[in-house]
PDB file of C-alpha atoms in Angstrom:
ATOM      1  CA  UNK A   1     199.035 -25.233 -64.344  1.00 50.00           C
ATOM      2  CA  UNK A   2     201.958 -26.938 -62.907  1.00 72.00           C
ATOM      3  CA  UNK A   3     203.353 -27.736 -59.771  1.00 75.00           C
ATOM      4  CA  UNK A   4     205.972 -25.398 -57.816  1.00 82.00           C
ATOM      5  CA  UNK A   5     209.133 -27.331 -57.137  1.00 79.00           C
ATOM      6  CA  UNK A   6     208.886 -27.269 -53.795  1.00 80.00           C
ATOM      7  CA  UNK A   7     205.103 -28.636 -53.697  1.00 81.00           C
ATOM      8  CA  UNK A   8     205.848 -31.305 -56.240  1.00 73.00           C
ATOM      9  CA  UNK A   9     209.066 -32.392 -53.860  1.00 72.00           C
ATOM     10  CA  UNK A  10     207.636 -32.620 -51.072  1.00 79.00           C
ATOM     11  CA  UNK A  11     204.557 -34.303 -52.768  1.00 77.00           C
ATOM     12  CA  UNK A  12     207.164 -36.825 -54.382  1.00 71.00           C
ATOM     13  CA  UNK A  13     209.101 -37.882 -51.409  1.00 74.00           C
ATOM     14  CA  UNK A  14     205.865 -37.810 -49.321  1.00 75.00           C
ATOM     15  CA  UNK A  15     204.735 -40.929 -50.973  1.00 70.00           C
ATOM     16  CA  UNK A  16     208.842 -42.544 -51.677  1.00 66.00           C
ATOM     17  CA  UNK A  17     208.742 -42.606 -47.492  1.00 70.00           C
ATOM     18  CA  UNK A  18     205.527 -43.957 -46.767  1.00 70.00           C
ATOM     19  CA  UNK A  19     204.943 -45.935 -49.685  1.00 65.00           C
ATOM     20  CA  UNK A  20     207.356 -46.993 -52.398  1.00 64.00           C
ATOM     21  CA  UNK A  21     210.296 -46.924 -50.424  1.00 60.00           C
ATOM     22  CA  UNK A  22     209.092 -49.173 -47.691  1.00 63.00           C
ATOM     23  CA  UNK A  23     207.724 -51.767 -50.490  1.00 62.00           C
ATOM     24  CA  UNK A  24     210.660 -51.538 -52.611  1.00 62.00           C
ATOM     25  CA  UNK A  25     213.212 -52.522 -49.834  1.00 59.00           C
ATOM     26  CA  UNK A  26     211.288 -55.602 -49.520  1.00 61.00           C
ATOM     27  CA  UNK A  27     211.847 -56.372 -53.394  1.00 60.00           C
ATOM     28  CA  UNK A  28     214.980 -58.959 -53.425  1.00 58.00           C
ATOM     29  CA  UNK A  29     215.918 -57.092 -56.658  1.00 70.00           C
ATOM     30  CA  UNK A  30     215.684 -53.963 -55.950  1.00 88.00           C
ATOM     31  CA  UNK A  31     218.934 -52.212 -56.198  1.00 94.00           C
ATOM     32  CA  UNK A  32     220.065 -50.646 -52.804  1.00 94.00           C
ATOM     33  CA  UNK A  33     222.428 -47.745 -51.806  1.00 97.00           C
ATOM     34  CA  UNK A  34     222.908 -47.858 -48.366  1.00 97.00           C
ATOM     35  CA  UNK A  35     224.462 -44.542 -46.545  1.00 98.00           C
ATOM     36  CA  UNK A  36     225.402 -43.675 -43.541  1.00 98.00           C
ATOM     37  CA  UNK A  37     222.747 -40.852 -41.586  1.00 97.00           C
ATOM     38  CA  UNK A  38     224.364 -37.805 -41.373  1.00 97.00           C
ATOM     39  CA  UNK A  39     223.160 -37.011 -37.804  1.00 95.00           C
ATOM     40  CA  UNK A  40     221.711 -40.448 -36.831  1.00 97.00           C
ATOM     41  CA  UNK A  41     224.994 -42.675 -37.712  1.00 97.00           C
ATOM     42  CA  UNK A  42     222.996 -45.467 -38.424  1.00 97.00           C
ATOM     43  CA  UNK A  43     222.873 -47.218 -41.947  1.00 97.00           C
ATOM     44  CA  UNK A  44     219.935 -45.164 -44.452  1.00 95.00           C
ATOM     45  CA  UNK A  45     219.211 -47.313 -47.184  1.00 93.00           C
ATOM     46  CA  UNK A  46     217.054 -45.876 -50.504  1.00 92.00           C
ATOM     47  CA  UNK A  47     216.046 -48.032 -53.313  1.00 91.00           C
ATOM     48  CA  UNK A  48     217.611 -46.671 -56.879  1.00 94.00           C
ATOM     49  CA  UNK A  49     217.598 -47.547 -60.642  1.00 92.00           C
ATOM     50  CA  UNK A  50     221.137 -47.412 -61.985  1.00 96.00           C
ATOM     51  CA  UNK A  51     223.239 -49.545 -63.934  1.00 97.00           C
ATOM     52  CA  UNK A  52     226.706 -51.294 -62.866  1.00 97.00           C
ATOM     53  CA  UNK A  53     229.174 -50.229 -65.720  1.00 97.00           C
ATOM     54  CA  UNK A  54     232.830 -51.670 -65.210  1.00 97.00           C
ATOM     55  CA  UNK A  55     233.429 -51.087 -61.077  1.00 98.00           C
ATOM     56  CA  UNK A  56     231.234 -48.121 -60.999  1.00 98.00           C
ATOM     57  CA  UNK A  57     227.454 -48.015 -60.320  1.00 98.00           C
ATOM     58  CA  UNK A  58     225.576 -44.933 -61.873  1.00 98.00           C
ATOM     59  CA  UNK A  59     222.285 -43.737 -61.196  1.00 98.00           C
ATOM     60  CA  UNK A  60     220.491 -40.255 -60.636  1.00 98.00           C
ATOM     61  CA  UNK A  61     218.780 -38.946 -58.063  1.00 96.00           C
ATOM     62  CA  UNK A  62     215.870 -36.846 -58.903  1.00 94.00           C
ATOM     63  CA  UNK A  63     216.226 -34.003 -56.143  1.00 93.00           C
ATOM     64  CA  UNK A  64     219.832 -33.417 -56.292  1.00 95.00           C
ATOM     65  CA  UNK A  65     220.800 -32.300 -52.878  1.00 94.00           C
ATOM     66  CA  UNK A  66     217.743 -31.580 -51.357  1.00 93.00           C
ATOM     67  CA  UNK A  67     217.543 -35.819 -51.327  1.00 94.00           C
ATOM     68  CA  UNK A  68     218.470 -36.923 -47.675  1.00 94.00           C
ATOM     69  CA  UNK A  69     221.071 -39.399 -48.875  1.00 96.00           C
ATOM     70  CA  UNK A  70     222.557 -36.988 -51.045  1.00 98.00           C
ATOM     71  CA  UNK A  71     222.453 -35.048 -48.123  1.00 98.00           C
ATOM     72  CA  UNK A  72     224.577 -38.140 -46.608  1.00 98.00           C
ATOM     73  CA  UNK A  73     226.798 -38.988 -49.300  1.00 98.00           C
ATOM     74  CA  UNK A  74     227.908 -35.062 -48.950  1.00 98.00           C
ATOM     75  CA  UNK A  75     228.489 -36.067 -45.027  1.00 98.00           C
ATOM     76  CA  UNK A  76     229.995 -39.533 -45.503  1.00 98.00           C
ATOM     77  CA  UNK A  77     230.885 -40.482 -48.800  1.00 98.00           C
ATOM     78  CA  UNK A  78     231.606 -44.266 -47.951  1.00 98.00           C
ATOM     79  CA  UNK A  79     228.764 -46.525 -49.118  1.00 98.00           C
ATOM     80  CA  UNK A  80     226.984 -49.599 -49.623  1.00 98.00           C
ATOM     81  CA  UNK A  81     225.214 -50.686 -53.286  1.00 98.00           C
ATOM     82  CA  UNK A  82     223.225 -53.932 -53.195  1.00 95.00           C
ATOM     83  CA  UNK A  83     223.008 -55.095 -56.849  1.00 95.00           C
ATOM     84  CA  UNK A  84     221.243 -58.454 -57.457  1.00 92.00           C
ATOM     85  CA  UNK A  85     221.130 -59.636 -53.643  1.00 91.00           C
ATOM     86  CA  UNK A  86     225.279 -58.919 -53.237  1.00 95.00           C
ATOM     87  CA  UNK A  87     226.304 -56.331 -51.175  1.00 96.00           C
ATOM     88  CA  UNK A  88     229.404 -53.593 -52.392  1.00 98.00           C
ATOM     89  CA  UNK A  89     231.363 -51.009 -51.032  1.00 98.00           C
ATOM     90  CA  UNK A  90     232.494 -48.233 -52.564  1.00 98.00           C
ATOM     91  CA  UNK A  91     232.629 -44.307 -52.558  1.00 98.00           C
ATOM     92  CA  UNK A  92     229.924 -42.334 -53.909  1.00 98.00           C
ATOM     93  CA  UNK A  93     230.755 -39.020 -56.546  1.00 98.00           C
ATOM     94  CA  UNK A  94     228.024 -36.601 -56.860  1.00 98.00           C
ATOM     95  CA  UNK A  95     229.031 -35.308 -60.511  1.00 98.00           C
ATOM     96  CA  UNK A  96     227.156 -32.321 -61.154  1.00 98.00           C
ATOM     97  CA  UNK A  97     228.870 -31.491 -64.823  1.00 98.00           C
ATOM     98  CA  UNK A  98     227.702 -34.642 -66.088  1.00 98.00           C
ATOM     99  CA  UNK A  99     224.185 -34.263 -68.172  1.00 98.00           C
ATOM    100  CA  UNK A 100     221.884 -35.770 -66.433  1.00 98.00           C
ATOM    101  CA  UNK A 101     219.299 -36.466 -68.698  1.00 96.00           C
ATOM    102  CA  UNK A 102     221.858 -38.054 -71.277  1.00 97.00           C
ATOM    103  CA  UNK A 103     222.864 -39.961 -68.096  1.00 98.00           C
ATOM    104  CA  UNK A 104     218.916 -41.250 -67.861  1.00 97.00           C
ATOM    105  CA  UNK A 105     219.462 -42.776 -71.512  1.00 96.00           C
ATOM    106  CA  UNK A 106     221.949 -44.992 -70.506  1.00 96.00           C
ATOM    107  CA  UNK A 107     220.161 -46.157 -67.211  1.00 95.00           C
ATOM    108  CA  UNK A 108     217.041 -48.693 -66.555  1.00 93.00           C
ATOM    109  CA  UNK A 109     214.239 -47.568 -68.908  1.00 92.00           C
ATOM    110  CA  UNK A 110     211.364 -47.582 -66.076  1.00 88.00           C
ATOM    111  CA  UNK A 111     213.160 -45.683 -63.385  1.00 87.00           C
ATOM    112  CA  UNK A 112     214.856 -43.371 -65.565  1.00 93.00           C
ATOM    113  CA  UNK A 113     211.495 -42.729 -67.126  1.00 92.00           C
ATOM    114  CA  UNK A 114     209.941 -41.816 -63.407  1.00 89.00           C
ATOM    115  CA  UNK A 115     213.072 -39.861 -62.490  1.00 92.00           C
ATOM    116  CA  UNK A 116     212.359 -37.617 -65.593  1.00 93.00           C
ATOM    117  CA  UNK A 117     208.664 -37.445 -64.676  1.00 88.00           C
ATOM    118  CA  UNK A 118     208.946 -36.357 -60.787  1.00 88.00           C
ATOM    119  CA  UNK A 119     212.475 -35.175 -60.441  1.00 90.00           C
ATOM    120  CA  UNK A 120     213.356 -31.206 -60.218  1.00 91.00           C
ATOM    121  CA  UNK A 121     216.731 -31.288 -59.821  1.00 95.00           C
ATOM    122  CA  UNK A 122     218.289 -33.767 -61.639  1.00 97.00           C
ATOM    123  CA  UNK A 123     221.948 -35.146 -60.712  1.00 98.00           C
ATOM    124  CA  UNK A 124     224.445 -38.109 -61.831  1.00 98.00           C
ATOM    125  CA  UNK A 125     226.104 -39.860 -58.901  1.00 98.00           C
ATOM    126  CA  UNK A 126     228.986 -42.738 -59.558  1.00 98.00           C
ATOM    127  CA  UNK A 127     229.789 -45.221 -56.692  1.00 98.00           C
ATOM    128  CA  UNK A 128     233.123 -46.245 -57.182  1.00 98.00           C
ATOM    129  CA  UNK A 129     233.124 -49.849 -56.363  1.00 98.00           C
ATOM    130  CA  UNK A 130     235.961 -51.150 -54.124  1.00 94.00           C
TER     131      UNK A 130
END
């Protein structure tokens, strides 16, 4: 029998906070998206597997808006994306029409691969680079 949504997401993001999250920032490789906290102000920043494409970056997050920096991006749309140790602004697009999973094919094959594994509410999000 399967997990509920709910158990499985709070299960999931459980172990992001306390354990990959906290390892990946360290990573110099490890592709950033930095937001700003919707009640805090200060700068939130969440790894992410995506994929630069032109002056967009595209990746998916795996809980939709029940993610806090979805949750931020909704708030404050301006962002930061650190791709390969350089820092970018830009404005993050939550794009709820696009298909997801067909989104996934096109990304990183390991992260996509865990984002279709743990995720429950799959959507696309496109920072549009400045």
């Amino acid at each position: 029998m399967g997990l509920d949504r709910d158990t499985k997401h709070r299960i999931v993001t459980t172990f992001q906070r306390r354990v990959a999250n906290p390892l990946s920032l360290k990573l110099p490789g490890q592709v950033l998206v930095e937001t700003t906290g919707r009640t805090s102000g200060l700068p939130r920043r969440t790894p992410v597997g995506g994929r630069r494409i032109g002056d967009s970056f595209w990746f998916v997050s795996e809980f939709g808006p029940k993610s806090q920096y979805v949750r931020n991006i909704q708030a404050d749309p301006k962002v930061r994306v650190r791709i390969r140790g350089r820092w970018y602004e830009g404005t993050a697009r939550l794009l709820p029409d696009d298909d997801a999973r067909a989104r996934l094919r096109t990304l990183p094959r390991m992260n996509s691969s865990a984002v279709r594994a743990f995720g429950t509410d799959l959507l696309t999000i496109r920072v549009d680079l400045d």
